[in-house]
Coordinates of C-alpha atoms and ligand atoms in Angstrom, one line a residue:
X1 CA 0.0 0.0 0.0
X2 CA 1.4 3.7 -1.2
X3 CA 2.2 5.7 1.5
X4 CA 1.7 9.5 1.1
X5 CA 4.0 12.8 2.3
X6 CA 3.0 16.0 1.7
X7 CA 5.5 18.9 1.9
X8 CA 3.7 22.3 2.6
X9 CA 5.2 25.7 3.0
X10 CA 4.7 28.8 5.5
X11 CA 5.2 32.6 6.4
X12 CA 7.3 33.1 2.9
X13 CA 8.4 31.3 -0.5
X14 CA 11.3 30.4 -1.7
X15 CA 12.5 28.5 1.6
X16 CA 13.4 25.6 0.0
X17 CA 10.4 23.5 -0.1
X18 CA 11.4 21.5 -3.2
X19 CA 14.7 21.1 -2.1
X20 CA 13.5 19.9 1.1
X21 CA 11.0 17.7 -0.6
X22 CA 14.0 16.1 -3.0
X23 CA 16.2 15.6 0.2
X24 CA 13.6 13.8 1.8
X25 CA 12.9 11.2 -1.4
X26 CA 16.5 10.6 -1.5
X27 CA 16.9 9.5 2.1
X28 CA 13.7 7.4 1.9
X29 CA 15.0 5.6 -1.5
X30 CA 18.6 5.0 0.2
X31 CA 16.4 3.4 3.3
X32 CA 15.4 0.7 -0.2
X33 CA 11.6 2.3 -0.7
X34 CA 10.6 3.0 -4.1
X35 CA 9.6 6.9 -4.5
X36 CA 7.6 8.9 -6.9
X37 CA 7.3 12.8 -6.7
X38 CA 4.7 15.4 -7.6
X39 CA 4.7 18.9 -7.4
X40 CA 1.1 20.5 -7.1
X41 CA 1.2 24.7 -8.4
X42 CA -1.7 27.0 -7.3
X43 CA -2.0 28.7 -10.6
X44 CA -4.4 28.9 -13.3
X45 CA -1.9 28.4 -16.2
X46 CA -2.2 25.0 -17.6
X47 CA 1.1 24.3 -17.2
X48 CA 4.4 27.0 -17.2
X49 CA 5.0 26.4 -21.0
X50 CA 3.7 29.5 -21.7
X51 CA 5.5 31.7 -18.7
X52 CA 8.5 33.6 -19.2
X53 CA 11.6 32.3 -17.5
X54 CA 12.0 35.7 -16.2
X55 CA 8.7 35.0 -13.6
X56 CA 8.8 31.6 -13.4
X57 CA 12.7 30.3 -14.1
X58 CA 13.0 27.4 -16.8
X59 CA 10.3 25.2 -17.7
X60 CA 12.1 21.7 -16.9
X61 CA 10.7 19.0 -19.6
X62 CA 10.4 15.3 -18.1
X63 CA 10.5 12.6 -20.6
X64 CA 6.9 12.1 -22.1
X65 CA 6.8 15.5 -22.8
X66 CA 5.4 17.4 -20.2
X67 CA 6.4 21.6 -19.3
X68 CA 6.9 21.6 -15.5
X69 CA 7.8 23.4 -13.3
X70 CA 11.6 24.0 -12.3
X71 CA 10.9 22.2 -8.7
X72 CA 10.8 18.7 -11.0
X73 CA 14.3 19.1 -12.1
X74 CA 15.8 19.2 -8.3
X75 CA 13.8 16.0 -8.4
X76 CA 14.8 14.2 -10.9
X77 CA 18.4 15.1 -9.8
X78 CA 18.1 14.3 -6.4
X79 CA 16.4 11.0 -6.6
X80 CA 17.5 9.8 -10.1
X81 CA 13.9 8.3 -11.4
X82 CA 12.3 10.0 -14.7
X83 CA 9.2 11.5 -13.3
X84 CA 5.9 12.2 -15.8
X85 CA 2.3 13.9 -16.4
X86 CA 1.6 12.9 -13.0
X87 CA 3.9 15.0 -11.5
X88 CA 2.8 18.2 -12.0
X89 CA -0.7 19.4 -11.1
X90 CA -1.7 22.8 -11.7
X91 CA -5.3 24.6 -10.6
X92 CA -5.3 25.3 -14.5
X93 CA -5.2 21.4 -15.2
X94 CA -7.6 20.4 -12.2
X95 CA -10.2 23.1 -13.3
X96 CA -10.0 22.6 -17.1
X97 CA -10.1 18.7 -16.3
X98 CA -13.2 19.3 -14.4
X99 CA -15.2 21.8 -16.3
X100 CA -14.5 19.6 -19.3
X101 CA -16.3 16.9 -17.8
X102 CA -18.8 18.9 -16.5
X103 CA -20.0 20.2 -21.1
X104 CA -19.4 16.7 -21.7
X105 CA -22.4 15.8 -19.3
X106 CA -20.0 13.1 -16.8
X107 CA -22.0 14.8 -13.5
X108 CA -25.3 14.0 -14.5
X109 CA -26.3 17.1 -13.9
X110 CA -25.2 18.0 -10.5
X111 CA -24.2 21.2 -9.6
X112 CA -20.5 21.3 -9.9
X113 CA -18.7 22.9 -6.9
X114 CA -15.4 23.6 -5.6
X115 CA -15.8 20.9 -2.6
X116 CA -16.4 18.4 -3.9
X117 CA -15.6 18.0 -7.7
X118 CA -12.7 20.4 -7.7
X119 CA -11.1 18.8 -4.0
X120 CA -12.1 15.3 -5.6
X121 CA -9.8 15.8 -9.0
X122 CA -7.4 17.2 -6.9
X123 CA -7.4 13.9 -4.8
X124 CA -7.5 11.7 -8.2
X125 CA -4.3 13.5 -9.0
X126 CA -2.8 12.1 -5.5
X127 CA -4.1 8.5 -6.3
X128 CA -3.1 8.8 -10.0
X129 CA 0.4 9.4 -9.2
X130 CA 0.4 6.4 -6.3
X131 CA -1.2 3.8 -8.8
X132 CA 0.8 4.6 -11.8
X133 CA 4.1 4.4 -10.2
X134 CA 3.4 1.9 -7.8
X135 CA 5.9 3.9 -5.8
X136 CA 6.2 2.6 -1.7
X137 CA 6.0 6.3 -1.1
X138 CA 4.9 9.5 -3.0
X139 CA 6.1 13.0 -1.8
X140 CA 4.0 15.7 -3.0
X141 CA 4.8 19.5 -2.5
X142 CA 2.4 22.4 -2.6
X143 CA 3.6 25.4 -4.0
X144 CA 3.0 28.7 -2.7
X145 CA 2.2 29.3 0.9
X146 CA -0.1 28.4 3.8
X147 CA -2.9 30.3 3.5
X148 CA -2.5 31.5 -0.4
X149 CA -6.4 31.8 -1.2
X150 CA -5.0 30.2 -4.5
X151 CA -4.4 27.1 -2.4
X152 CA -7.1 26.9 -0.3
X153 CA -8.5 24.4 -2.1
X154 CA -5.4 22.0 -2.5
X155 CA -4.9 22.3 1.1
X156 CA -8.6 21.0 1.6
X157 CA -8.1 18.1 -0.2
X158 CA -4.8 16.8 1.8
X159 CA -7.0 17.3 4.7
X160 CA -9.7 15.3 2.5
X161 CA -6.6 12.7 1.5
X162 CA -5.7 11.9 4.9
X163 CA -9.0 11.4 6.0
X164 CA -9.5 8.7 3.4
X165 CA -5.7 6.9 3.6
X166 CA -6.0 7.3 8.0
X167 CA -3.3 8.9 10.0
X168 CA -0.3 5.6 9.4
X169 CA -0.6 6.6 5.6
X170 CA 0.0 9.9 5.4
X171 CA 3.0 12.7 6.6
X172 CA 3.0 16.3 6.5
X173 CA 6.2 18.2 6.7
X174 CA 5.5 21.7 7.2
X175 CA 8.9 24.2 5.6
X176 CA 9.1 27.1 7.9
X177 CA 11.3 30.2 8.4
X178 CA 13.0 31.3 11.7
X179 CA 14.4 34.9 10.8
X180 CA 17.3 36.1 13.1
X181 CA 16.8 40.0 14.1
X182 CA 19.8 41.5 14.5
X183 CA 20.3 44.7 17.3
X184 CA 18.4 42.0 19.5
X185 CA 20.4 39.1 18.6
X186 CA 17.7 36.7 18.6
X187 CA 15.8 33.9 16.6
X188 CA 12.2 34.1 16.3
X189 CA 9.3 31.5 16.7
X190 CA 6.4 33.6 15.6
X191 CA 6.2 33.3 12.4
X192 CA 6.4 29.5 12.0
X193 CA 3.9 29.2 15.8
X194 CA 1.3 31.4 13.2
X195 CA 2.1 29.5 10.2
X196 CA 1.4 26.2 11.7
X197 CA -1.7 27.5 13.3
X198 CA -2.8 28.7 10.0
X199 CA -2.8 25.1 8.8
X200 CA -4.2 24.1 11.5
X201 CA -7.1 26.1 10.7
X202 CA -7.1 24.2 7.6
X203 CA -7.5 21.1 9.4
X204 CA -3.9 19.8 9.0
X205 CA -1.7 19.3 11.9
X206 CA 2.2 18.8 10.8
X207 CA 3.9 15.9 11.9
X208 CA 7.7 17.4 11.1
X209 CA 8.5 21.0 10.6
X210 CA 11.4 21.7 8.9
X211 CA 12.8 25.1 9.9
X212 CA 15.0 27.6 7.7
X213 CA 17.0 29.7 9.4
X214 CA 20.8 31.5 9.0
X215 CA 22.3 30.1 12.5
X216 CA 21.9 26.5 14.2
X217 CA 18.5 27.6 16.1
X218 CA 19.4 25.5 19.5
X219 CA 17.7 23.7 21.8
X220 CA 15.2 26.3 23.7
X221 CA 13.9 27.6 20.2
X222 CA 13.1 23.7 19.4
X223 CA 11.1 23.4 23.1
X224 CA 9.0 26.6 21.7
X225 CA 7.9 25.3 18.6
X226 CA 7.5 22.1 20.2
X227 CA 5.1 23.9 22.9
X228 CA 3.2 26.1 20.5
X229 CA 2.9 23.5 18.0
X230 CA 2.5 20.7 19.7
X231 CA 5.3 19.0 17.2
X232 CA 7.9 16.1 19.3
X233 CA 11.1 18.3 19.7
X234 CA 12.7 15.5 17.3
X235 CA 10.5 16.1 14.9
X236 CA 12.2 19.5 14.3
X237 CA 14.5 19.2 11.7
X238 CA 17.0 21.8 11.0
X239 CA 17.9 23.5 7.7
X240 CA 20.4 26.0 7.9
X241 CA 21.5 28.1 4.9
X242 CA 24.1 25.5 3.3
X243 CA 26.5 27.0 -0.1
X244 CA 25.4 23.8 -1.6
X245 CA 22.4 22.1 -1.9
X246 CA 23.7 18.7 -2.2
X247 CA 24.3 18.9 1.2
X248 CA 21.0 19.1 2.6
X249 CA 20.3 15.4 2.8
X250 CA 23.1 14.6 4.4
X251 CA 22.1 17.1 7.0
X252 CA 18.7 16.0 7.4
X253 CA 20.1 12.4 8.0
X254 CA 22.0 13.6 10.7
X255 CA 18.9 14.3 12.2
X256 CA 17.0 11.1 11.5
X257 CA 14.2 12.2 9.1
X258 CA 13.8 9.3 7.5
X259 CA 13.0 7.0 11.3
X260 CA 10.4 9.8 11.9
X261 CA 9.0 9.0 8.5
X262 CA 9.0 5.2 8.4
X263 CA 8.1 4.9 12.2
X264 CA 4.8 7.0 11.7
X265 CA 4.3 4.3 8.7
X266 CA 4.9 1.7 10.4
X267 CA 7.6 0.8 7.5
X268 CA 11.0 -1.0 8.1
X269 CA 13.7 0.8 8.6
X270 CA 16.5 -0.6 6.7
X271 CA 20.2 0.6 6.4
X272 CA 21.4 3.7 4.3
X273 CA 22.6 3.5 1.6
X274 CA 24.0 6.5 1.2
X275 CA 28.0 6.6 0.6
X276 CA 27.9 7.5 -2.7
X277 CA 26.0 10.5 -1.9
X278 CA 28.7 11.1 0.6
X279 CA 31.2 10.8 -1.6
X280 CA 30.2 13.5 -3.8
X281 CA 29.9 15.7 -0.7
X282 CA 33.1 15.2 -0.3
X283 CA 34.4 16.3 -3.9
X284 CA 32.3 19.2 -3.9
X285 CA 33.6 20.6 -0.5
X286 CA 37.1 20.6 -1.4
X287 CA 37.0 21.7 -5.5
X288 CA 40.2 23.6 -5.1
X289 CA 40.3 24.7 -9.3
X290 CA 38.3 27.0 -10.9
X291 CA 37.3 27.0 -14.8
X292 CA 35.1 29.9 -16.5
X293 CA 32.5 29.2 -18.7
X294 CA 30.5 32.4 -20.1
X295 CA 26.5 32.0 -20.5
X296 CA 25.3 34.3 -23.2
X297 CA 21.4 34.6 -23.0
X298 CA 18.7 36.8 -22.7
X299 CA 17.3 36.3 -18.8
X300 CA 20.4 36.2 -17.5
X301 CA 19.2 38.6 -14.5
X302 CA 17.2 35.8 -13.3
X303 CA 19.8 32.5 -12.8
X304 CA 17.0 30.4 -12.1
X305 CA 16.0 30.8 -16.3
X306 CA 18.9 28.6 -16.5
X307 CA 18.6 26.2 -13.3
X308 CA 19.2 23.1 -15.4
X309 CA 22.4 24.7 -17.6
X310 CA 23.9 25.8 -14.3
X311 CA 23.0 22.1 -12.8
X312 CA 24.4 20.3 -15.4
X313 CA 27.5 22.4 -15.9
X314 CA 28.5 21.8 -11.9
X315 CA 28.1 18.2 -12.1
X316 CA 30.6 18.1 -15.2
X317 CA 32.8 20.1 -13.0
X318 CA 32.1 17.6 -10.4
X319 CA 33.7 15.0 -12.2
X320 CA 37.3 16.8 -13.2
X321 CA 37.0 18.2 -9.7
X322 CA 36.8 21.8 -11.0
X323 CA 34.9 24.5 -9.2
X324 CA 32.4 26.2 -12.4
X325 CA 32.6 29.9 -12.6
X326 CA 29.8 31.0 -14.5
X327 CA 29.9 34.7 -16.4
X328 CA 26.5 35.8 -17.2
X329 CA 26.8 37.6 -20.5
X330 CA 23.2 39.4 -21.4
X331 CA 23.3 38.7 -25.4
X332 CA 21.6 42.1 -25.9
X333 CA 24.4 43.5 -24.3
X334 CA 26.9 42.1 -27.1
X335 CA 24.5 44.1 -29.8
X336 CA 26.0 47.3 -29.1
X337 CA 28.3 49.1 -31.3
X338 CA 32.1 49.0 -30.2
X339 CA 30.9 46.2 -27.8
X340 CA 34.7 44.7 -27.0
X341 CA 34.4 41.0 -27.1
X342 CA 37.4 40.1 -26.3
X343 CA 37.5 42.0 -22.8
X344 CA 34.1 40.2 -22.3
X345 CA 35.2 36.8 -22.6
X346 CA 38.9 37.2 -21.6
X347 CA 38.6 34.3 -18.8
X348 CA 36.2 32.0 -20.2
X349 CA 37.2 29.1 -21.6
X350 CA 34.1 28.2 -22.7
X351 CA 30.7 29.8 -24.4
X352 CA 27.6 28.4 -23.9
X353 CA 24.4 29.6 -25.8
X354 CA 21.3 28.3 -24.0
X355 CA 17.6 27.8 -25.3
X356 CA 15.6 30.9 -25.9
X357 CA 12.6 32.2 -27.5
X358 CA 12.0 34.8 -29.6
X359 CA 14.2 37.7 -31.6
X360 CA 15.4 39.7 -28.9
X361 CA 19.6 39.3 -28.6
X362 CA 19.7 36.8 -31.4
X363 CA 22.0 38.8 -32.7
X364 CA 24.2 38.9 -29.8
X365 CA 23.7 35.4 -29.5
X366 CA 25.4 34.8 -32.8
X367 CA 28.3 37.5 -32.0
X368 CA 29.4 35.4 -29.4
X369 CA 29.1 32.0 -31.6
X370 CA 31.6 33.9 -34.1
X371 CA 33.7 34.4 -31.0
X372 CA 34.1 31.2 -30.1
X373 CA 34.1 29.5 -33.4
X374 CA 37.1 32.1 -34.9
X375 CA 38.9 31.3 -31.5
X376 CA 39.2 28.0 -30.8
X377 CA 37.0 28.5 -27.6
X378 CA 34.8 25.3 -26.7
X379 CA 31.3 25.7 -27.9
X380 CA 27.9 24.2 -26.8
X381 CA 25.0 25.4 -28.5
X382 CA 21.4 23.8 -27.2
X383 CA 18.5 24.0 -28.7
X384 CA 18.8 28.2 -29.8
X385 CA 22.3 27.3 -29.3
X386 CA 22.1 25.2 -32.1
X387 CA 20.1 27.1 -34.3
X388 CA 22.4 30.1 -34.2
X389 CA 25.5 28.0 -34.3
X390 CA 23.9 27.0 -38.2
X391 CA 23.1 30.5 -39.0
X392 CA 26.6 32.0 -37.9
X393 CA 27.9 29.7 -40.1
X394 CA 25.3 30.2 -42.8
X395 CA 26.3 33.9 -42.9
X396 CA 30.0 33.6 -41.9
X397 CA 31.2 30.9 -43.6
X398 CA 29.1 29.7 -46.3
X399 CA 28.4 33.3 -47.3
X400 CA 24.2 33.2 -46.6
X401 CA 24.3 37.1 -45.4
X402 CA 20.4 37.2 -44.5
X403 CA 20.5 33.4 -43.1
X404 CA 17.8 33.6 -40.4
X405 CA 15.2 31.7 -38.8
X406 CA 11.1 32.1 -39.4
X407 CA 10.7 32.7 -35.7
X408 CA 12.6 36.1 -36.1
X409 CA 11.8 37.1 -39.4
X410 CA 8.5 36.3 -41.0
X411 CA 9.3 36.1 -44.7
X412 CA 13.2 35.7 -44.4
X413 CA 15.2 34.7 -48.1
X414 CA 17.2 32.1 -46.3
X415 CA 15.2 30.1 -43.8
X416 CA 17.8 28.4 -42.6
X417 CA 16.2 27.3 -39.2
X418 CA 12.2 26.9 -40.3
X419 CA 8.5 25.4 -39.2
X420 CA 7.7 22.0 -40.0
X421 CA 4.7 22.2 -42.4
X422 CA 2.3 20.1 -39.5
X423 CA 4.1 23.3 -37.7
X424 CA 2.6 25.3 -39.7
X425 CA -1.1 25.4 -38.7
X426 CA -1.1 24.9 -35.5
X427 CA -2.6 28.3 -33.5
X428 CA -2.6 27.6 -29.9
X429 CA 0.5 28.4 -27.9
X430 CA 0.1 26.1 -25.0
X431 CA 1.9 22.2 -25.0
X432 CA 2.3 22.3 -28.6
X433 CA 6.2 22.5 -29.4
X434 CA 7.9 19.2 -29.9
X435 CA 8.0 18.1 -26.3
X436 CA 9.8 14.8 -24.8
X437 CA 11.8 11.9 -25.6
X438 CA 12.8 11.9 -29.8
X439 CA 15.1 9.5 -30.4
X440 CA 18.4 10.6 -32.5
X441 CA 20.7 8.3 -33.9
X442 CA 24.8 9.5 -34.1
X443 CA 27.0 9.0 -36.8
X444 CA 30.7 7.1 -36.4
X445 CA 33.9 8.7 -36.1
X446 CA 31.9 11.9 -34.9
X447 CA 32.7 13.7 -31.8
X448 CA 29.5 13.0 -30.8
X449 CA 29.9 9.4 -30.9
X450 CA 32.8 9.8 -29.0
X451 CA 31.3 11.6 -26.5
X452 CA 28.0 9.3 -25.7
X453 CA 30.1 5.6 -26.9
X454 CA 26.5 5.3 -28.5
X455 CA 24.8 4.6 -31.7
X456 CA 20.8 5.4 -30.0
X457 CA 19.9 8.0 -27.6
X458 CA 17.4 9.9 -26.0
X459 CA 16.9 12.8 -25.5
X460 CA 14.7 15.8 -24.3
X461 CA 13.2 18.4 -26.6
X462 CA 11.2 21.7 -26.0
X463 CA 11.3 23.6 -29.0
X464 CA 9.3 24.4 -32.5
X465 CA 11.9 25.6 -35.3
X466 CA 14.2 22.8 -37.0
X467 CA 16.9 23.1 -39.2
X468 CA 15.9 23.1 -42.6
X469 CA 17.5 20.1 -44.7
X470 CA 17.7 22.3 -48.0
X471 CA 20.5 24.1 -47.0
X472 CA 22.0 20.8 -45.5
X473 CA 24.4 19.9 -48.3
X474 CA 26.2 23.2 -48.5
X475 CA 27.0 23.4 -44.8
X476 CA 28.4 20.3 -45.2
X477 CA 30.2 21.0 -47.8
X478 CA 31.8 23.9 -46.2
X479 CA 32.5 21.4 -42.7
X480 CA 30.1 21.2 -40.7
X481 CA 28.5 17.4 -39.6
X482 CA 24.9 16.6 -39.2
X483 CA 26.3 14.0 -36.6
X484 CA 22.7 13.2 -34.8
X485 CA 20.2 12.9 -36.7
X486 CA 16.5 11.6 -35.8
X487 CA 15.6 9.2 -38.5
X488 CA 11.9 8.6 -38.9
X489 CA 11.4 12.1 -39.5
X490 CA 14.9 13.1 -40.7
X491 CA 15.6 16.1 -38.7
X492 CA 18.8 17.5 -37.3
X493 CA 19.7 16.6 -33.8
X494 CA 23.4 17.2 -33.5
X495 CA 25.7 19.8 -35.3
X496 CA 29.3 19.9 -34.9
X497 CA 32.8 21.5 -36.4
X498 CA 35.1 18.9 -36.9
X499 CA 38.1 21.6 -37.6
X500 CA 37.8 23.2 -34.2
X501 CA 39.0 21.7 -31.0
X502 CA 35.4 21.6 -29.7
X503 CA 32.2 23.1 -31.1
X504 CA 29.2 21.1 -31.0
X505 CA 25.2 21.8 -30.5
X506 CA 22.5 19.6 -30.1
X507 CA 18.7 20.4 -30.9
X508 CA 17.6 18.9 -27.7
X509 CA 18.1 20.0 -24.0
X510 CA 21.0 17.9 -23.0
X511 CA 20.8 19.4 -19.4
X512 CA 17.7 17.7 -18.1
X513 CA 19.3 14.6 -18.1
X514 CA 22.5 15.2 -15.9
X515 CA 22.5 14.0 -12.5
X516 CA 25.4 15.1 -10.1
X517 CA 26.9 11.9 -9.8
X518 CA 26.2 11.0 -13.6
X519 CA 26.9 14.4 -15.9
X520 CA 25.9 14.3 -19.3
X521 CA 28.4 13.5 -21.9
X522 CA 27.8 16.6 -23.5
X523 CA 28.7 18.6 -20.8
X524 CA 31.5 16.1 -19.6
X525 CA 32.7 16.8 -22.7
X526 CA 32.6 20.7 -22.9
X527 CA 33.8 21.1 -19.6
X528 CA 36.7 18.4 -20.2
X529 CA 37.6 20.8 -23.3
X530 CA 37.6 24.0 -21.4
X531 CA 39.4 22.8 -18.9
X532 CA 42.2 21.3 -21.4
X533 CA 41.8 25.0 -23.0
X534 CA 45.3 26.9 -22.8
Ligands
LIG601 N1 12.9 29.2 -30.2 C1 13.5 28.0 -30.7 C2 12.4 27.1 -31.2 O1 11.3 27.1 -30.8 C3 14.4 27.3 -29.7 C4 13.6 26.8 -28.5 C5 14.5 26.5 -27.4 O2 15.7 26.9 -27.3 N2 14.0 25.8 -26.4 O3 12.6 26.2 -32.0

């Protein structure tokens, strides 16, 4: 029988809720349980496909497709298990879901209300996600804060779920803050003693709270929480600030999370397995080098646009034992007039040219290409990144001075990047770029092939524009490889520059596949050539 946690959050965001959440899957599947994860978002969007990275950060993609939210991609890295469609829930989902059942006549004419058709998909969701993995346990975190009217109505239905499953099947870990005020000197308990009252007013009383603070909060602020919220002092589990957040489970271990968990459900407690998580602990505490790679893209004020890129590019480091630097070049920034490359990337020794939408710093974009193609500098180019590594080359070197790509000019000459025709007619926005697994097959001798050891992969897309195969045959002739290429529908996957120490792009989103103790060859790669850069 699936067990159920759920991971709520009080008096602010961004305390770390899904880090928290991934820290405690990772414990529970080194104690041998099988875990499945599910984040549920309070807003009305469908999904976050259609939200700009700069309010949201990155729309992480899990294998069958589905736009998520970032959350899933500490996740997947933490706990190593693809997730899917079950694991993010959205009020836009649950009420679309519902009020499409509601024209197609499934209520038989009741009248359709929040409690209970809206509380009862919620539920479903919560079921769906137990039955389809068959996972021992299923962590699910609630975006937003206690007492959000947005998710008043998610809360309901935990309170609803647990109900149903009985008090040995279900766990609620409540995320709280304990600011310290300087002047006084002191840690405060109010907040979190009013954020756990507000759930209870909800009807949900937490079993562990998990409480961020700057300093080690000591005993006597434990025995006040423990008072106010009537929570076992051991069932207060620290979270101070760490640099990295690999750390965390380690430091939840040390204060027996997991035996809080699997005693309330009545689970065997097993031994951890959890050296090799350890291990990397270890390398990434004492990364005594330091390599720069620059990250030319257009939301670079908001670093969590590029959560994944960052993510992966660490673990590569990880693995040569080098600390990543990264510089954050705005690519409209490289646009102006006089702009001095040179003193802009003087201590990379890589470029990296993430995904993107839209014309804005294209042209920036393939200023910095240039850069690094004309000097030697390591390239990766995903997904945008590849399309504007084939159009600086296009112009540059093949001499196609108006090469461009439909997305940023309507009626361009030389559509070197270009819609699909089934592309072509589709009108709504929302889940309809290619999405998911694709399967792309690499050529021998390529770089490529040296880099995955592989004839078959897969890997993640989220885009619309391909390459367009007419101008294939001159690229090539002028050195470029089409060295991945997926078959059925013959479309460019992988581009690379043989004559340059190490320029390569891929179509796909190489970086929602790294793991910390696994990178991605891609990156391995890149990161092995920067490094090895003089
Ligand atoms: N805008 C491009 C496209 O839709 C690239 C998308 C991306 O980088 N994710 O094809």
């Amino acid at each position: 029988m699936t067990k159920y946690v759920f991971v709520t959050g009080g008096v602010c965001s961004g305390l770390g809720k899904g880090i928290t959440a991934s820290s405690i899957a990772l414990l529970l599947k080194a104690k041998g349980y099988k875990i499945f994860m599910q984040k549920f978002d309070p807003y009305m969007n469908v999904d976050p496909g259609t939200m700009s990275p700069i309010q949201h950060g990155e729309v992480f993609v899990t294998a069958d497709g589905c736009e998520t939210d970032l959350d899933l991609g500490h996740y997947e890295r933490f706990i190593d298990e693809e997730l899917n469609y079950t694991s993010n829930i959205t009020n836009g989902k649950i009420y679309s879901s519902v009020i499409e059942k509601e024209r197609r006549g499934d209520y038989l004419g009741a009248t359709i209300q929040i409690v209970p058709h809206i509380s009862n998909e919620i539920k479903n969701k919560i079921y769906e996600a137990g039955t389809t993995s068959k996972a021992d346990i299923v962590i699910t975190e609630i975006g937003g804060t206690v007492g959000d009217i947005e998710s008043a109505v998610m809360m309901e239905s935990l309170r609803q779920f647990k109900m149903e499953q009985g008090d040995n099947n279900t766990l609620f870990v409540h995320t709280t803050l304990i600011p310290y005020l300087y002047g006084s000197n002191e840690l405060k308990t109010k907040p979190t003693q009013n954020s756990i009252i507000d759930l209870r007013r909800l009807g949900i009383q937490p079993d562990i709270i998990v409480t961020r603070s700057n300093i080690n909060i000591g005993d006597h602020i434990k025995d006040k929480i423990s008072l106010f919220g009537s929570i076992p002092k051991e069932n207060i589990i620290e979270a101070v600030d760490v640099t990295n957040i690999y750390q965390i489970p380690i430091n939840f271990h040390k204060q027996n999370i997991e035996d809080i968990i699997l005693n309330k459900f009545n689970l065997e407690n097993n031994k951890s397995n959890l050296k090799y998580w350890e291990d990397l602990i270890n390398t990434v505490n004492n990364l005594k080098k330091e390599v720069e790679i620059s990250l030319v893209g257009k939301y670079v004020e908001l670093h969590d646009a590029y959560l994944s890129v960052m993510e992966a590019l660490k673990h590569a480091g990880y693995k040569y034992k080098y600390k990543v630097k990264i510089n954050w070049v705005d690519s409209e920034s490289l646009e102006k007039e006089g702009t001095d490359l040179k003193k802009i990337f003087k201590n990379s020794k890589g470029i990296l040219v993430p995904g993107g939408f839209g014309y804005r710093g294209i042209e920036g974009k393939i200023k910095a290409c240039k850069y690094a193609r004309e000097n030697n500098i390591p390239y990766l180019g995903i997904c945008l990144g590849m399309q504007i590594a084939v159009i600086e080359f296009a112009r540059n070197v093949c001499g196609i001075e108006d090469a461009s790509s439909t997305e940023f000019c309507d009626n361009c000459n030389n559509p070197i990047i270009d819609l699909m025709a089934d592309q072509k007619t589709i009108v709504n926005m929302g889940g309809t770029l290619r999405l998911g697994n694709y399967e792309c097959t690499i050529s021998n001798n390529t770089l490529a092939s040296k880099l995955y050891n592989k004839e078959k992969i897969l890997e993640r897309h989220r885009h619309r524009y391909e390459f367009n195969n007419k101008f294939k045959q001159l690229l090539e002739e002028k050195g470029m490889i089409f060295s991945g290429i997926n078959e059925p529908s013959n479309l460019a996957e992988i581009i690379e520059l043989p004559s340059h120490p190490f320029f390569i792009a891929s179509q796909f989103h190489p970086e929602f596949k790294s793991r910390p103790t696994r990178p991605h060859p891609l990156f391995d790669g890149f990161i092995k050539a920067s490094i090895e850069k003089k």
